[in-house]
């Protein structure tokens, strides 16, 4: 049974994430070890606090978590390339569609985001990778594009994506990410809902 309340979900996440079955990715039968934690967008602050507690509890249990926030990563990348100031300067006056297209090119998941995540993950020793900041980077970066491009990057360790919205799974329609519970991002079928996993 899927835990309904946030406190129940927090306990469930901790139990699943620290389990040997999860950490050793048992029962995946050659599928990518990607998991989604969908939550109501209005619970973002409570989920952020729960995530922090879960990370601390996992650390105390000897499970190392590395977290990458897509918004923070995007800002870092733009600063590293020396364009952050220019982006901030032109944003107020530029047409929104043109600005979005410019940022989409500057932060292309295949060319920029996935290689940057690969680089950062290679520098740390970890057991689980948390991907956050999905809502903050919309519409410049689409979650399904990031997840598709991370399949060749995140290997041998499980990844949990914190997703503000719904992860709808249907035998007839396939699976899709519905950002903020309103915007159907695209079909994405490779991840498993962490709330449906057994500890």
JSON list of N, CA, C and O in Angstrom, two decimals, residues 136-182:
[
{"chain": "A", "resi": 136, "resn": "UNK", "atom": "N", "xyz": [12.39, 24.14, -10.41]},
{"chain": "A", "resi": 136, "resn": "UNK", "atom": "CA", "xyz": [13.04, 25.44, -10.54]},
{"chain": "A", "resi": 136, "resn": "UNK", "atom": "C", "xyz": [13.60, 25.70, -11.94]},
{"chain": "A", "resi": 136, "resn": "UNK", "atom": "O", "xyz": [13.75, 26.85, -12.34]},
{"chain": "A", "resi": 137, "resn": "UNK", "atom": "N", "xyz": [13.92, 24.65, -12.68]},
{"chain": "A", "resi": 137, "resn": "UNK", "atom": "CA", "xyz": [14.54, 24.86, -14.00]},
{"chain": "A", "resi": 137, "resn": "UNK", "atom": "C", "xyz": [13.53, 24.77, -15.16]},
{"chain": "A", "resi": 137, "resn": "UNK", "atom": "O", "xyz": [13.90, 24.98, -16.31]},
{"chain": "A", "resi": 138, "resn": "UNK", "atom": "N", "xyz": [12.28, 24.47, -14.84]},
{"chain": "A", "resi": 138, "resn": "UNK", "atom": "CA", "xyz": [11.26, 24.44, -15.90]},
{"chain": "A", "resi": 138, "resn": "UNK", "atom": "C", "xyz": [10.95, 25.88, -16.31]},
{"chain": "A", "resi": 138, "resn": "UNK", "atom": "O", "xyz": [10.85, 26.75, -15.47]},
{"chain": "A", "resi": 139, "resn": "UNK", "atom": "N", "xyz": [10.77, 26.20, -17.61]},
{"chain": "A", "resi": 139, "resn": "UNK", "atom": "CA", "xyz": [10.74, 25.32, -18.78]},
{"chain": "A", "resi": 139, "resn": "UNK", "atom": "C", "xyz": [12.06, 25.24, -19.54]},
{"chain": "A", "resi": 139, "resn": "UNK", "atom": "O", "xyz": [12.12, 24.73, -20.64]},
{"chain": "A", "resi": 140, "resn": "UNK", "atom": "N", "xyz": [13.14, 25.76, -18.94]},
{"chain": "A", "resi": 140, "resn": "UNK", "atom": "CA", "xyz": [14.43, 25.76, -19.64]},
{"chain": "A", "resi": 140, "resn": "UNK", "atom": "C", "xyz": [15.00, 24.34, -19.79]},
{"chain": "A", "resi": 140, "resn": "UNK", "atom": "O", "xyz": [15.64, 24.02, -20.78]},
{"chain": "A", "resi": 141, "resn": "UNK", "atom": "N", "xyz": [14.76, 23.54, -18.77]},
{"chain": "A", "resi": 141, "resn": "UNK", "atom": "CA", "xyz": [15.24, 22.16, -18.80]},
{"chain": "A", "resi": 141, "resn": "UNK", "atom": "C", "xyz": [14.05, 21.26, -18.49]},
{"chain": "A", "resi": 141, "resn": "UNK", "atom": "O", "xyz": [13.37, 21.46, -17.48]},
{"chain": "A", "resi": 142, "resn": "UNK", "atom": "N", "xyz": [13.81, 20.29, -19.35]},
{"chain": "A", "resi": 142, "resn": "UNK", "atom": "CA", "xyz": [12.68, 19.38, -19.17]},
{"chain": "A", "resi": 142, "resn": "UNK", "atom": "C", "xyz": [13.17, 18.10, -18.49]},
{"chain": "A", "resi": 142, "resn": "UNK", "atom": "O", "xyz": [14.19, 17.53, -18.88]},
{"chain": "A", "resi": 143, "resn": "UNK", "atom": "N", "xyz": [12.42, 17.66, -17.50]},
{"chain": "A", "resi": 143, "resn": "UNK", "atom": "CA", "xyz": [12.86, 16.53, -16.68]},
{"chain": "A", "resi": 143, "resn": "UNK", "atom": "C", "xyz": [13.09, 15.26, -17.49]},
{"chain": "A", "resi": 143, "resn": "UNK", "atom": "O", "xyz": [14.07, 14.55, -17.28]},
{"chain": "A", "resi": 144, "resn": "UNK", "atom": "N", "xyz": [12.21, 14.96, -18.46]},
{"chain": "A", "resi": 144, "resn": "UNK", "atom": "CA", "xyz": [12.41, 13.72, -19.22]},
{"chain": "A", "resi": 144, "resn": "UNK", "atom": "C", "xyz": [13.69, 13.78, -20.04]},
{"chain": "A", "resi": 144, "resn": "UNK", "atom": "O", "xyz": [14.36, 12.76, -20.24]},
{"chain": "A", "resi": 145, "resn": "UNK", "atom": "N", "xyz": [14.08, 14.98, -20.54]},
{"chain": "A", "resi": 145, "resn": "UNK", "atom": "CA", "xyz": [15.34, 15.10, -21.28]},
{"chain": "A", "resi": 145, "resn": "UNK", "atom": "C", "xyz": [16.54, 14.82, -20.39]},
{"chain": "A", "resi": 145, "resn": "UNK", "atom": "O", "xyz": [17.49, 14.15, -20.79]},
{"chain": "A", "resi": 146, "resn": "UNK", "atom": "N", "xyz": [16.49, 15.34, -19.17]},
{"chain": "A", "resi": 146, "resn": "UNK", "atom": "CA", "xyz": [17.59, 15.09, -18.23]},
{"chain": "A", "resi": 146, "resn": "UNK", "atom": "C", "xyz": [17.67, 13.60, -17.91]},
{"chain": "A", "resi": 146, "resn": "UNK", "atom": "O", "xyz": [18.74, 13.00, -18.00]},
{"chain": "A", "resi": 147, "resn": "UNK", "atom": "N", "xyz": [16.53, 13.00, -17.57]},
{"chain": "A", "resi": 147, "resn": "UNK", "atom": "CA", "xyz": [16.53, 11.58, -17.20]},
{"chain": "A", "resi": 147, "resn": "UNK", "atom": "C", "xyz": [17.02, 10.71, -18.35]},
{"chain": "A", "resi": 147, "resn": "UNK", "atom": "O", "xyz": [17.81, 9.77, -18.15]},
{"chain": "A", "resi": 148, "resn": "UNK", "atom": "N", "xyz": [16.57, 11.00, -19.56]},
{"chain": "A", "resi": 148, "resn": "UNK", "atom": "CA", "xyz": [17.03, 10.22, -20.72]},
{"chain": "A", "resi": 148, "resn": "UNK", "atom": "C", "xyz": [18.53, 10.31, -20.90]},
{"chain": "A", "resi": 148, "resn": "UNK", "atom": "O", "xyz": [19.20, 9.33, -21.23]},
{"chain": "A", "resi": 149, "resn": "UNK", "atom": "N", "xyz": [19.09, 11.51, -20.69]},
{"chain": "A", "resi": 149, "resn": "UNK", "atom": "CA", "xyz": [20.52, 11.70, -20.88]},
{"chain": "A", "resi": 149, "resn": "UNK", "atom": "C", "xyz": [21.36, 11.20, -19.72]},
{"chain": "A", "resi": 149, "resn": "UNK", "atom": "O", "xyz": [22.58, 11.05, -19.86]},
{"chain": "A", "resi": 150, "resn": "UNK", "atom": "N", "xyz": [20.74, 10.93, -18.59]},
{"chain": "A", "resi": 150, "resn": "UNK", "atom": "CA", "xyz": [21.49, 10.41, -17.44]},
{"chain": "A", "resi": 150, "resn": "UNK", "atom": "C", "xyz": [21.60, 8.89, -17.45]},
{"chain": "A", "resi": 150, "resn": "UNK", "atom": "O", "xyz": [22.37, 8.33, -16.68]},
{"chain": "A", "resi": 151, "resn": "UNK", "atom": "N", "xyz": [20.87, 8.23, -18.35]},
{"chain": "A", "resi": 151, "resn": "UNK", "atom": "CA", "xyz": [20.92, 6.77, -18.39]},
{"chain": "A", "resi": 151, "resn": "UNK", "atom": "C", "xyz": [22.32, 6.24, -18.64]},
{"chain": "A", "resi": 151, "resn": "UNK", "atom": "O", "xyz": [22.68, 5.19, -18.13]},
{"chain": "A", "resi": 152, "resn": "UNK", "atom": "N", "xyz": [23.12, 6.97, -19.41]},
{"chain": "A", "resi": 152, "resn": "UNK", "atom": "CA", "xyz": [24.48, 6.52, -19.68]},
{"chain": "A", "resi": 152, "resn": "UNK", "atom": "C", "xyz": [25.47, 7.08, -18.66]},
{"chain": "A", "resi": 152, "resn": "UNK", "atom": "O", "xyz": [26.64, 6.72, -18.66]},
{"chain": "A", "resi": 153, "resn": "UNK", "atom": "N", "xyz": [25.00, 7.96, -17.78]},
{"chain": "A", "resi": 153, "resn": "UNK", "atom": "CA", "xyz": [25.88, 8.62, -16.81]},
{"chain": "A", "resi": 153, "resn": "UNK", "atom": "C", "xyz": [25.80, 7.97, -15.44]},
{"chain": "A", "resi": 153, "resn": "UNK", "atom": "O", "xyz": [26.81, 7.68, -14.80]},
{"chain": "A", "resi": 154, "resn": "UNK", "atom": "N", "xyz": [24.57, 7.75, -14.96]},
{"chain": "A", "resi": 154, "resn": "UNK", "atom": "CA", "xyz": [24.38, 7.19, -13.63]},
{"chain": "A", "resi": 154, "resn": "UNK", "atom": "C", "xyz": [24.25, 5.68, -13.77]},
{"chain": "A", "resi": 154, "resn": "UNK", "atom": "O", "xyz": [23.21, 5.16, -14.14]},
{"chain": "A", "resi": 155, "resn": "UNK", "atom": "N", "xyz": [25.34, 5.01, -13.47]},
{"chain": "A", "resi": 155, "resn": "UNK", "atom": "CA", "xyz": [25.35, 3.54, -13.58]},
{"chain": "A", "resi": 155, "resn": "UNK", "atom": "C", "xyz": [25.90, 2.96, -12.28]},
{"chain": "A", "resi": 155, "resn": "UNK", "atom": "O", "xyz": [26.78, 3.54, -11.67]},
{"chain": "A", "resi": 156, "resn": "UNK", "atom": "N", "xyz": [25.38, 1.84, -11.91]},
{"chain": "A", "resi": 156, "resn": "UNK", "atom": "CA", "xyz": [25.93, 1.15, -10.75]},
{"chain": "A", "resi": 156, "resn": "UNK", "atom": "C", "xyz": [25.49, 1.69, -9.41]},
{"chain": "A", "resi": 156, "resn": "UNK", "atom": "O", "xyz": [25.84, 1.15, -8.37]},
{"chain": "A", "resi": 157, "resn": "UNK", "atom": "N", "xyz": [24.71, 2.77, -9.41]},
{"chain": "A", "resi": 157, "resn": "UNK", "atom": "CA", "xyz": [24.18, 3.33, -8.16]},
{"chain": "A", "resi": 157, "resn": "UNK", "atom": "C", "xyz": [22.74, 3.78, -8.42]},
{"chain": "A", "resi": 157, "resn": "UNK", "atom": "O", "xyz": [22.43, 4.27, -9.50]},
{"chain": "A", "resi": 158, "resn": "UNK", "atom": "N", "xyz": [21.87, 3.65, -7.43]},
{"chain": "A", "resi": 158, "resn": "UNK", "atom": "CA", "xyz": [20.49, 4.09, -7.63]},
{"chain": "A", "resi": 158, "resn": "UNK", "atom": "C", "xyz": [20.37, 5.61, -7.58]},
{"chain": "A", "resi": 158, "resn": "UNK", "atom": "O", "xyz": [21.11, 6.29, -6.87]},
{"chain": "A", "resi": 159, "resn": "UNK", "atom": "N", "xyz": [19.43, 6.15, -8.37]},
{"chain": "A", "resi": 159, "resn": "UNK", "atom": "CA", "xyz": [19.16, 7.58, -8.40]},
{"chain": "A", "resi": 159, "resn": "UNK", "atom": "C", "xyz": [17.69, 7.81, -8.02]},
{"chain": "A", "resi": 159, "resn": "UNK", "atom": "O", "xyz": [16.81, 7.11, -8.51]},
{"chain": "A", "resi": 160, "resn": "UNK", "atom": "N", "xyz": [17.48, 8.80, -7.15]},
{"chain": "A", "resi": 160, "resn": "UNK", "atom": "CA", "xyz": [16.13, 9.18, -6.77]},
{"chain": "A", "resi": 160, "resn": "UNK", "atom": "C", "xyz": [15.90, 10.63, -7.19]},
{"chain": "A", "resi": 160, "resn": "UNK", "atom": "O", "xyz": [16.62, 11.53, -6.78]},
{"chain": "A", "resi": 161, "resn": "UNK", "atom": "N", "xyz": [14.89, 10.83, -8.04]},
{"chain": "A", "resi": 161, "resn": "UNK", "atom": "CA", "xyz": [14.53, 12.17, -8.50]},
{"chain": "A", "resi": 161, "resn": "UNK", "atom": "C", "xyz": [13.33, 12.66, -7.70]},
{"chain": "A", "resi": 161, "resn": "UNK", "atom": "O", "xyz": [12.30, 11.98, -7.63]},
{"chain": "A", "resi": 162, "resn": "UNK", "atom": "N", "xyz": [13.49, 13.82, -7.09]},
{"chain": "A", "resi": 162, "resn": "UNK", "atom": "CA", "xyz": [12.39, 14.45, -6.36]},
{"chain": "A", "resi": 162, "resn": "UNK", "atom": "C", "xyz": [11.59, 15.27, -7.38]},
{"chain": "A", "resi": 162, "resn": "UNK", "atom": "O", "xyz": [12.11, 16.23, -7.95]},
{"chain": "A", "resi": 163, "resn": "UNK", "atom": "N", "xyz": [10.35, 14.86, -7.59]},
{"chain": "A", "resi": 163, "resn": "UNK", "atom": "CA", "xyz": [9.56, 15.42, -8.69]},
{"chain": "A", "resi": 163, "resn": "UNK", "atom": "C", "xyz": [8.29, 16.10, -8.18]},
{"chain": "A", "resi": 163, "resn": "UNK", "atom": "O", "xyz": [7.38, 15.43, -7.67]},
{"chain": "A", "resi": 164, "resn": "UNK", "atom": "N", "xyz": [8.18, 17.44, -8.36]},
{"chain": "A", "resi": 164, "resn": "UNK", "atom": "CA", "xyz": [6.98, 18.15, -7.91]},
{"chain": "A", "resi": 164, "resn": "UNK", "atom": "C", "xyz": [5.84, 17.97, -8.92]},
{"chain": "A", "resi": 164, "resn": "UNK", "atom": "O", "xyz": [5.70, 18.71, -9.86]},
{"chain": "A", "resi": 165, "resn": "UNK", "atom": "N", "xyz": [5.06, 16.93, -8.72]},
{"chain": "A", "resi": 165, "resn": "UNK", "atom": "CA", "xyz": [3.98, 16.63, -9.64]},
{"chain": "A", "resi": 165, "resn": "UNK", "atom": "C", "xyz": [3.58, 15.18, -9.51]},
{"chain": "A", "resi": 165, "resn": "UNK", "atom": "O", "xyz": [3.78, 14.56, -8.47]},
{"chain": "A", "resi": 166, "resn": "UNK", "atom": "N", "xyz": [3.05, 14.62, -10.59]},
{"chain": "A", "resi": 166, "resn": "UNK", "atom": "CA", "xyz": [2.60, 13.22, -10.58]},
{"chain": "A", "resi": 166, "resn": "UNK", "atom": "C", "xyz": [3.43, 12.40, -11.56]},
{"chain": "A", "resi": 166, "resn": "UNK", "atom": "O", "xyz": [3.85, 12.89, -12.60]},
{"chain": "A", "resi": 167, "resn": "UNK", "atom": "N", "xyz": [3.62, 11.14, -11.20]},
{"chain": "A", "resi": 167, "resn": "UNK", "atom": "CA", "xyz": [4.22, 10.19, -12.12]},
{"chain": "A", "resi": 167, "resn": "UNK", "atom": "C", "xyz": [3.11, 9.20, -12.44]},
{"chain": "A", "resi": 167, "resn": "UNK", "atom": "O", "xyz": [2.78, 8.34, -11.63]},
{"chain": "A", "resi": 168, "resn": "UNK", "atom": "N", "xyz": [2.49, 9.37, -13.61]},
{"chain": "A", "resi": 168, "resn": "UNK", "atom": "CA", "xyz": [1.35, 8.55, -13.98]},
{"chain": "A", "resi": 168, "resn": "UNK", "atom": "C", "xyz": [1.81, 7.33, -14.76]},
{"chain": "A", "resi": 168, "resn": "UNK", "atom": "O", "xyz": [2.54, 7.47, -15.74]},
{"chain": "A", "resi": 169, "resn": "UNK", "atom": "N", "xyz": [1.39, 6.17, -14.29]},
{"chain": "A", "resi": 169, "resn": "UNK", "atom": "CA", "xyz": [1.77, 4.93, -14.96]},
{"chain": "A", "resi": 169, "resn": "UNK", "atom": "C", "xyz": [0.51, 4.19, -15.38]},
{"chain": "A", "resi": 169, "resn": "UNK", "atom": "O", "xyz": [-0.39, 3.98, -14.57]},
{"chain": "A", "resi": 170, "resn": "UNK", "atom": "N", "xyz": [0.47, 3.83, -16.67]},
{"chain": "A", "resi": 170, "resn": "UNK", "atom": "CA", "xyz": [-0.71, 3.18, -17.21]},
{"chain": "A", "resi": 170, "resn": "UNK", "atom": "C", "xyz": [-0.28, 2.10, -18.20]},
{"chain": "A", "resi": 170, "resn": "UNK", "atom": "O", "xyz": [0.63, 2.31, -18.99]},
{"chain": "A", "resi": 171, "resn": "UNK", "atom": "N", "xyz": [-0.93, 0.94, -18.12]},
{"chain": "A", "resi": 171, "resn": "UNK", "atom": "CA", "xyz": [-0.60, -0.15, -19.05]},
{"chain": "A", "resi": 171, "resn": "UNK", "atom": "C", "xyz": [-0.93, 0.22, -20.49]},
{"chain": "A", "resi": 171, "resn": "UNK", "atom": "O", "xyz": [-0.27, -0.22, -21.42]},
{"chain": "A", "resi": 172, "resn": "UNK", "atom": "N", "xyz": [-1.96, 1.04, -20.68]},
{"chain": "A", "resi": 172, "resn": "UNK", "atom": "CA", "xyz": [-2.37, 1.38, -22.04]},
{"chain": "A", "resi": 172, "resn": "UNK", "atom": "C", "xyz": [-1.69, 2.65, -22.55]},
{"chain": "A", "resi": 172, "resn": "UNK", "atom": "O", "xyz": [-1.32, 2.73, -23.71]},
{"chain": "A", "resi": 173, "resn": "UNK", "atom": "N", "xyz": [-1.52, 3.66, -21.68]},
{"chain": "A", "resi": 173, "resn": "UNK", "atom": "CA", "xyz": [-0.96, 4.94, -22.13]},
{"chain": "A", "resi": 173, "resn": "UNK", "atom": "C", "xyz": [0.53, 5.08, -21.85]},
{"chain": "A", "resi": 173, "resn": "UNK", "atom": "O", "xyz": [1.14, 6.07, -22.24]},
{"chain": "A", "resi": 174, "resn": "UNK", "atom": "N", "xyz": [1.11, 4.11, -21.14]},
{"chain": "A", "resi": 174, "resn": "UNK", "atom": "CA", "xyz": [2.52, 4.24, -20.77]},
{"chain": "A", "resi": 174, "resn": "UNK", "atom": "C", "xyz": [2.65, 5.10, -19.53]},
{"chain": "A", "resi": 174, "resn": "UNK", "atom": "O", "xyz": [1.69, 5.34, -18.82]},
{"chain": "A", "resi": 175, "resn": "UNK", "atom": "N", "xyz": [3.85, 5.58, -19.28]},
{"chain": "A", "resi": 175, "resn": "UNK", "atom": "CA", "xyz": [4.10, 6.39, -18.09]},
{"chain": "A", "resi": 175, "resn": "UNK", "atom": "C", "xyz": [4.49, 7.80, -18.51]},
{"chain": "A", "resi": 175, "resn": "UNK", "atom": "O", "xyz": [5.15, 7.99, -19.52]},
{"chain": "A", "resi": 176, "resn": "UNK", "atom": "N", "xyz": [4.08, 8.77, -17.70]},
{"chain": "A", "resi": 176, "resn": "UNK", "atom": "CA", "xyz": [4.46, 10.14, -18.01]},
{"chain": "A", "resi": 176, "resn": "UNK", "atom": "C", "xyz": [4.63, 10.96, -16.75]},
{"chain": "A", "resi": 176, "resn": "UNK", "atom": "O", "xyz": [4.02, 10.68, -15.72]},
{"chain": "A", "resi": 177, "resn": "UNK", "atom": "N", "xyz": [5.47, 11.97, -16.86]},
{"chain": "A", "resi": 177, "resn": "UNK", "atom": "CA", "xyz": [5.72, 12.90, -15.77]},
{"chain": "A", "resi": 177, "resn": "UNK", "atom": "C", "xyz": [4.80, 14.09, -15.96]},
{"chain": "A", "resi": 177, "resn": "UNK", "atom": "O", "xyz": [4.77, 14.69, -17.04]},
{"chain": "A", "resi": 178, "resn": "UNK", "atom": "N", "xyz": [4.04, 14.43, -14.93]},
{"chain": "A", "resi": 178, "resn": "UNK", "atom": "CA", "xyz": [3.12, 15.56, -15.00]},
{"chain": "A", "resi": 178, "resn": "UNK", "atom": "C", "xyz": [3.60, 16.62, -14.01]},
{"chain": "A", "resi": 178, "resn": "UNK", "atom": "O", "xyz": [3.31, 16.56, -12.82]},
{"chain": "A", "resi": 179, "resn": "UNK", "atom": "N", "xyz": [4.39, 17.56, -14.52]},
{"chain": "A", "resi": 179, "resn": "UNK", "atom": "CA", "xyz": [5.02, 18.57, -13.67]},
{"chain": "A", "resi": 179, "resn": "UNK", "atom": "C", "xyz": [3.97, 19.49, -13.05]},
{"chain": "A", "resi": 179, "resn": "UNK", "atom": "O", "xyz": [3.06, 19.95, -13.74]},
{"chain": "A", "resi": 180, "resn": "UNK", "atom": "N", "xyz": [4.14, 19.75, -11.76]},
{"chain": "A", "resi": 180, "resn": "UNK", "atom": "CA", "xyz": [3.22, 20.60, -10.98]},
{"chain": "A", "resi": 180, "resn": "UNK", "atom": "C", "xyz": [1.79, 20.04, -11.01]},
{"chain": "A", "resi": 180, "resn": "UNK", "atom": "O", "xyz": [0.84, 20.76, -10.69]},
{"chain": "A", "resi": 181, "resn": "UNK", "atom": "N", "xyz": [1.62, 18.79, -11.44]},
{"chain": "A", "resi": 181, "resn": "UNK", "atom": "CA", "xyz": [0.29, 18.20, -11.52]},
{"chain": "A", "resi": 181, "resn": "UNK", "atom": "C", "xyz": [-0.54, 18.74, -12.67]},
{"chain": "A", "resi": 181, "resn": "UNK", "atom": "O", "xyz": [-1.72, 18.45, -12.78]},
{"chain": "A", "resi": 182, "resn": "UNK", "atom": "N", "xyz": [0.10, 19.52, -13.58]},
{"chain": "A", "resi": 182, "resn": "UNK", "atom": "CA", "xyz": [-0.63, 20.16, -14.67]},
{"chain": "A", "resi": 182, "resn": "UNK", "atom": "C", "xyz": [0.00, 19.97, -16.04]},
{"chain": "A", "resi": 182, "resn": "UNK", "atom": "O", "xyz": [-0.69, 19.89, -17.03]}
]
